[in-house]
Amino acid sequence: MTNAIEVNELTKFYKDFLAVDHINFKVKQGEIFGFLGPNGAGKSTTIRMLTGISLPSSGSANILGYDIVRQPVNAQSLMGIVPDISNIYTELTAWQNLDFTGKLYGIPKSTRERKSREILERFELYERKDEKVIGYSRGMRRKVCIAMALVNDSKILYLDEPTSGLDVKSVRSIRNLIRELNEEGLTVFLTTHNLVEANQMCDRIAVINRGKIAAIDTPQKLKSAMKRSQSVELSLLNDTGSMDRFEGISGVLSIQKRGDKIRLVTSSPGQTLKELCMLVKTEDLNISSLNTLEPSLEDAFLELTGMEMKKEVVKMGKGRR
Ligand SMILES: Nc1ncnc2c1ncn2[C@@H]1O[C@H](COP(=O)(O)OP(=O)(O)O)[C@@H](O)[C@H]1O
Ligand SMILES: [Mg+2]
């Protein structure tokens, strides 16, 4: 069977700046393929090249057998695109947006109308189809974008950070929709900077950083990297004791001092926390803060590749929940 996407040494320069650096990968038909990386990694640039919006500087991409540079129309007729920046006309209604997209693809009126109705009903937008999009919530707007990408019977759906900036409920609803569409046979190419999203959604994940693919793996592999990078972080009042005290605690893989905080990287946060509490009691320590931290993209990336991310990303990691 032809692969859905085959990418060969794909490269993009913006003047002298190398945004995507000789990347290679294959996406099988029916997969949800994740493209995971921090801001500025080259995800959107890659999607733009794969969808014929931007020309590669070198290398090639094949979409269901069609070369995206030499046969863009054939390739584009098989794909739906949800770009990072909304392509909706907010002064038009949802119905008009879908109709307009259908016209661009040259779909006959009756098919266009049937298809638009089907999609909007499925996305629970049909009741409000005649309202201008400007009055929609962010989540609804995002759904309209996805709906527009499906008007032309796409075989591959490209989604550039489809859940970023949305509330929890919309995120869940959009992830469910993507899963359903995939179960019906749609191949999905999904970019995200969210490790949890990639993990939950994707069959395989390519990790991209600074324009280079660092790893292509199943989420299981990422998960094991994540397990190794959970941590318990505490700060103590008036403490002058040695770090050695924490070494014997179960699960602790390493101990890091960060400002007034002590971070215990652990394979087993629950057990570590339990024993830490016992130590606090026996040594009569005064805790001023205590947190368990989920692994960040930066940690998992380090685990996966042994490569440091660039500085901005490390800063971004501080905002973790
Ligand atoms: N049109 C452009 N002109 C110049 N530089 C760009 C342009 N688009 C993106 N870049 C740069 O290329 C790099 C990759 O950007 P992008 O593909 O948008 O990353 P991501 O989607 O992973 O956040 C960034 O450093 C960005 O600043
Ligand atoms: Mg982007």
Coordinates of C-alpha atoms and ligand atoms in Angstrom, one line a residue:
M1 CA 0.0 0.0 0.0
T2 CA 1.2 3.5 -0.8
N3 CA 2.3 5.5 2.2
A4 CA 0.1 8.5 3.0
I5 CA 3.1 10.8 3.2
E6 CA 6.8 10.2 2.3
V7 CA 9.3 12.9 3.1
N8 CA 12.8 12.8 1.7
E9 CA 15.5 15.2 2.9
L10 CA 12.9 18.0 3.1
T11 CA 14.6 21.4 3.8
K12 CA 13.5 25.0 4.2
F13 CA 15.7 28.0 4.3
Y14 CA 14.3 31.4 5.1
K15 CA 17.1 33.5 3.6
D16 CA 20.1 32.2 5.6
F17 CA 18.1 30.7 8.4
L18 CA 17.6 26.9 8.2
A19 CA 14.1 26.3 9.6
V20 CA 13.7 22.7 8.5
D21 CA 16.9 20.6 8.1
H22 CA 16.9 17.6 5.8
I23 CA 14.1 15.7 7.4
N24 CA 12.9 12.2 6.5
F25 CA 9.9 10.2 7.6
K26 CA 7.0 8.2 6.3
V27 CA 3.4 8.3 7.5
K28 CA 1.3 5.2 6.9
Q29 CA -2.3 5.3 5.7
G30 CA -4.7 5.3 8.6
E31 CA -2.2 6.6 11.2
I32 CA -2.4 9.5 13.5
F33 CA 1.2 10.8 13.1
G34 CA 2.3 13.4 15.6
F35 CA 4.9 16.1 14.9
L36 CA 5.9 17.2 18.4
G37 CA 8.3 20.0 19.2
P38 CA 8.6 23.3 21.0
N39 CA 7.7 26.7 19.5
G40 CA 10.0 27.5 16.6
A41 CA 11.0 23.9 16.0
G42 CA 9.8 24.0 12.4
K43 CA 6.4 22.3 12.7
S44 CA 4.3 24.8 10.8
T45 CA 7.0 25.3 8.2
T46 CA 6.9 21.5 7.6
I47 CA 3.1 21.4 7.3
R48 CA 3.2 24.3 4.8
M49 CA 5.7 22.4 2.6
L50 CA 3.7 19.2 2.9
T51 CA 0.5 21.0 1.8
G52 CA 2.0 22.9 -1.1
I53 CA 1.6 26.3 0.6
S54 CA 5.3 26.9 0.8
L55 CA 8.0 25.6 -1.6
P56 CA 10.8 23.4 -0.1
S57 CA 14.3 24.8 -0.6
S58 CA 15.3 21.2 -1.3
G59 CA 14.1 17.7 -0.8
S60 CA 10.7 16.3 -1.7
A61 CA 7.4 15.2 -0.3
N62 CA 5.1 12.7 -1.7
I63 CA 1.4 12.7 -0.8
L64 CA -0.4 9.4 -1.6
G65 CA 1.9 9.0 -4.6
Y66 CA 1.8 12.6 -5.8
D67 CA 4.8 14.9 -5.6
I68 CA 3.7 18.0 -3.8
V69 CA 5.8 20.4 -5.9
R70 CA 5.2 18.8 -9.3
Q71 CA 1.6 17.6 -8.8
P72 CA 0.2 20.0 -6.3
V73 CA -3.4 20.0 -7.5
N74 CA -3.6 16.2 -7.3
A75 CA -2.0 16.1 -3.9
Q76 CA -4.2 18.9 -2.6
S77 CA -7.4 17.3 -3.7
L78 CA -6.7 14.5 -1.2
M79 CA -5.9 16.7 1.8
G80 CA -7.6 18.9 4.3
I81 CA -5.7 21.6 6.1
V82 CA -6.3 23.2 9.5
P83 CA -3.6 25.9 9.6
D84 CA -2.1 27.4 12.7
I85 CA -3.6 30.8 11.9
S86 CA -7.4 30.5 11.3
N87 CA -8.5 30.7 7.7
I88 CA -12.2 31.4 8.6
Y89 CA -14.0 34.4 7.3
T90 CA -15.6 35.6 10.6
E91 CA -18.0 37.9 8.8
L92 CA -19.5 34.9 7.0
T93 CA -21.6 32.2 8.6
A94 CA -20.4 28.7 9.2
W95 CA -22.5 27.5 6.3
Q96 CA -21.0 30.2 4.0
N97 CA -17.5 29.3 5.0
L98 CA -18.0 25.6 4.2
D99 CA -19.7 26.5 0.9
F100 CA -16.9 28.8 -0.1
T101 CA -14.3 26.1 0.7
G102 CA -16.3 23.6 -1.3
K103 CA -16.4 26.0 -4.3
L104 CA -12.6 26.4 -4.1
Y105 CA -12.3 22.7 -4.5
G106 CA -14.8 22.7 -7.4
I107 CA -17.3 20.5 -5.7
P108 CA -20.8 20.7 -7.3
K109 CA -23.5 22.5 -5.4
S110 CA -25.6 19.6 -4.4
T111 CA -22.7 17.6 -3.1
R112 CA -21.4 20.7 -1.4
E113 CA -24.6 21.2 0.4
R114 CA -25.0 17.6 1.4
K115 CA -21.5 17.4 2.7
S116 CA -21.7 20.7 4.6
R117 CA -24.9 19.6 6.3
E118 CA -23.4 16.2 7.2
I119 CA -20.3 17.7 8.7
L120 CA -22.0 20.5 10.6
E121 CA -24.5 18.1 12.1
R122 CA -21.7 15.9 13.2
F123 CA -19.8 18.8 14.7
E124 CA -23.0 20.0 16.5
L125 CA -22.9 23.3 14.6
Y126 CA -25.8 22.8 12.3
E127 CA -28.3 24.6 14.5
R128 CA -26.1 27.7 14.4
K129 CA -25.0 27.4 10.8
D130 CA -26.5 30.7 9.7
E131 CA -24.9 32.8 12.4
K132 CA -21.8 34.8 11.6
V133 CA -18.7 33.0 12.9
I134 CA -17.6 36.2 14.7
G135 CA -20.2 35.3 17.4
Y136 CA -18.8 31.8 17.9
S137 CA -16.6 30.7 20.8
R138 CA -13.0 29.8 20.1
G139 CA -13.8 26.1 20.3
M140 CA -16.6 26.4 17.8
R141 CA -14.4 28.4 15.4
R142 CA -11.8 25.7 15.6
K143 CA -14.5 23.1 14.7
V144 CA -15.5 25.2 11.7
C145 CA -11.8 25.2 10.6
I146 CA -11.8 21.4 10.8
A147 CA -15.2 21.2 9.1
M148 CA -13.8 23.2 6.2
A149 CA -10.9 20.9 5.9
L150 CA -13.2 17.9 5.4
V151 CA -15.5 19.3 2.7
N152 CA -13.5 17.8 -0.1
D153 CA -13.5 14.1 1.1
S154 CA -9.9 14.4 2.4
K155 CA -7.8 11.3 2.8
I156 CA -5.2 13.1 4.9
L157 CA -6.0 15.7 7.5
Y158 CA -3.3 18.1 8.5
L159 CA -3.8 19.8 11.8
D160 CA -1.4 22.5 13.0
E161 CA -1.8 22.7 16.8
P162 CA -5.6 22.1 16.7
T163 CA -6.2 22.4 20.4
S164 CA -3.9 25.2 21.4
G165 CA -5.5 28.1 23.2
L166 CA -8.8 26.2 23.8
D167 CA -10.7 25.5 27.0
V168 CA -10.6 22.0 28.4
K169 CA -14.1 21.0 27.1
S170 CA -13.3 22.1 23.6
V171 CA -10.0 20.3 23.7
R172 CA -11.6 17.1 24.7
S173 CA -14.3 17.4 22.0
I174 CA -11.9 18.2 19.3
R175 CA -9.6 15.3 20.3
N176 CA -12.6 12.9 20.2
L177 CA -13.6 14.2 16.8
I178 CA -10.1 13.6 15.4
R179 CA -10.0 10.1 16.9
E180 CA -13.4 9.3 15.3
L181 CA -12.4 10.6 11.9
N182 CA -9.2 8.5 12.1
E183 CA -11.2 5.4 13.1
E184 CA -13.2 5.9 9.9
G185 CA -10.0 5.7 7.9
L186 CA -8.7 9.3 7.7
T187 CA -4.9 9.7 8.0
V188 CA -4.0 12.4 10.4
F189 CA -0.9 14.6 10.6
L190 CA -1.0 16.5 13.8
T191 CA 1.5 19.0 15.1
T192 CA 1.6 19.9 18.8
H193 CA 4.0 21.2 21.4
N194 CA 2.0 19.3 24.0
L195 CA 3.6 16.0 25.0
V196 CA 0.4 14.7 26.7
E197 CA -1.6 15.4 23.5
A198 CA 0.9 13.6 21.3
N199 CA 0.9 10.7 23.7
Q200 CA -2.8 10.4 23.9
M201 CA -3.6 10.9 20.3
C202 CA -0.8 9.5 18.1
D203 CA 0.2 6.1 16.8
R204 CA 3.7 7.4 16.2
I205 CA 5.4 10.6 17.0
A206 CA 8.3 12.4 15.3
V207 CA 10.1 14.7 17.7
I208 CA 11.4 17.8 16.0
N209 CA 13.7 20.5 17.4
R210 CA 15.6 23.3 15.7
G211 CA 14.4 21.9 12.3
K212 CA 15.8 18.4 12.9
I213 CA 14.0 15.2 13.7
A214 CA 15.5 13.8 16.8
A215 CA 13.4 10.7 17.2
I216 CA 10.5 8.9 15.6
D217 CA 8.8 6.5 18.0
T218 CA 5.6 5.1 19.4
P219 CA 4.2 6.9 22.4
Q220 CA 5.2 3.9 24.6
K221 CA 8.8 4.9 24.2
L222 CA 8.0 8.5 25.0
K223 CA 6.0 7.4 28.0
S224 CA 8.9 5.5 29.4
A225 CA 11.0 8.7 29.0
M226 CA 8.2 10.6 30.8
K227 CA 8.2 8.1 33.6
R228 CA 11.9 8.7 34.2
S229 CA 11.4 12.4 34.4
Q230 CA 8.7 12.9 37.0
S231 CA 9.8 14.8 40.0
V232 CA 8.9 15.9 43.5
E233 CA 10.1 19.4 44.4
L234 CA 10.3 20.8 47.9
S235 CA 11.7 23.8 49.6
L236 CA 12.7 23.8 53.3
L237 CA 12.8 26.7 55.8
N238 CA 16.2 27.3 57.5
D239 CA 17.7 24.2 56.2
T240 CA 21.5 23.6 56.1
G241 CA 21.4 19.9 56.0
S242 CA 23.1 17.8 53.2
M243 CA 21.4 16.6 50.1
D244 CA 22.6 13.1 51.0
R245 CA 19.5 12.6 53.2
F246 CA 17.3 12.3 50.2
E247 CA 19.4 9.7 48.5
G248 CA 18.0 6.6 50.2
I249 CA 14.4 7.5 49.3
S250 CA 12.7 4.9 47.1
G251 CA 12.4 5.8 43.4
V252 CA 14.8 8.8 43.5
L253 CA 17.0 8.8 40.4
S254 CA 18.7 12.1 40.9
I255 CA 18.7 15.1 43.2
Q256 CA 19.0 18.6 41.8
K257 CA 19.2 21.9 43.7
R258 CA 17.5 24.7 41.9
G259 CA 17.6 28.0 43.8
D260 CA 15.9 27.3 47.2
K261 CA 14.2 24.3 45.7
I262 CA 15.3 20.7 45.9
R263 CA 14.1 18.5 43.1
L264 CA 14.0 14.8 43.4
V265 CA 13.6 13.1 40.0
T266 CA 11.8 9.9 40.6
S267 CA 10.5 6.8 38.9
S268 CA 7.8 6.5 41.6
P269 CA 6.5 9.9 42.8
G270 CA 3.9 8.3 45.2
Q271 CA 6.4 6.3 47.1
T272 CA 9.0 9.1 47.1
L273 CA 6.4 11.5 48.5
K274 CA 5.5 9.0 51.3
E275 CA 9.0 8.4 52.4
L276 CA 9.8 12.1 52.1
C277 CA 7.0 12.8 54.6
M278 CA 8.5 10.3 57.0
L279 CA 11.9 11.9 56.7
V280 CA 10.4 15.3 57.3
K281 CA 8.9 13.9 60.5
T282 CA 11.9 12.1 61.8
E283 CA 14.2 15.0 61.1
D284 CA 11.7 17.6 62.1
L285 CA 12.2 19.6 58.9
N286 CA 10.1 22.7 58.0
I287 CA 8.6 22.4 54.5
S288 CA 7.6 25.7 52.9
S289 CA 6.5 24.3 49.6
L290 CA 6.0 20.8 48.1
N291 CA 5.0 20.0 44.5
T292 CA 4.9 17.0 42.2
L293 CA 5.9 17.9 38.7
E294 CA 4.8 16.3 35.5
P295 CA 7.5 15.7 33.0
S296 CA 8.0 18.7 30.6
L297 CA 8.6 18.4 26.9
E298 CA 12.1 19.5 27.7
D299 CA 12.7 16.6 30.1
A300 CA 11.2 14.0 27.8
F301 CA 13.2 15.4 24.9
L302 CA 16.4 15.2 26.9
E303 CA 15.6 11.6 27.8
L304 CA 14.7 10.6 24.3
T305 CA 17.5 12.2 22.5
G306 CA 20.2 13.2 24.9
M307 CA 20.0 16.7 23.3
E308 CA 19.5 19.9 25.0
M309 CA 16.7 22.2 23.8
K310 CA 17.4 25.8 23.0
K311 CA 17.3 28.3 25.8
E312 CA 13.8 29.7 25.1
V313 CA 12.4 26.2 25.6
V314 CA 14.1 25.8 28.9
K315 CA 12.4 29.0 30.0
M316 CA 9.1 27.8 28.7
G317 CA 9.5 24.7 30.9
K318 CA 9.3 26.9 34.0
G319 CA 5.6 27.6 33.2
R320 CA 4.8 23.9 33.6
R321 CA 1.9 22.8 35.7
Ligands
LIG1 N1 8.1 33.3 6.9 C1 9.1 33.2 7.7 N2 10.2 34.0 7.5 C2 11.3 33.8 8.3 N3 11.4 33.0 9.3 C3 10.4 32.2 9.6 C4 9.2 32.3 8.8 N4 8.3 31.3 9.3 C5 8.9 30.8 10.3 N5 10.2 31.2 10.5 C6 11.1 30.8 11.5 O1 11.4 29.4 11.3 C7 11.5 28.7 12.5 C8 10.4 27.6 12.5 O2 9.1 28.3 12.6 P1 7.8 27.4 12.6 O3 7.8 26.4 11.5 O4 6.7 28.4 12.6 O5 7.9 26.7 14.0 P2 6.8 25.9 14.9 O6 5.5 25.8 14.1 O7 7.4 24.6 15.3 O8 6.6 26.8 16.1 C9 11.3 29.8 13.6 O9 12.5 30.2 14.1 C10 10.6 30.9 12.9 O10 10.9 32.1 13.5
MG2 MG 3.6 26.5 14.5

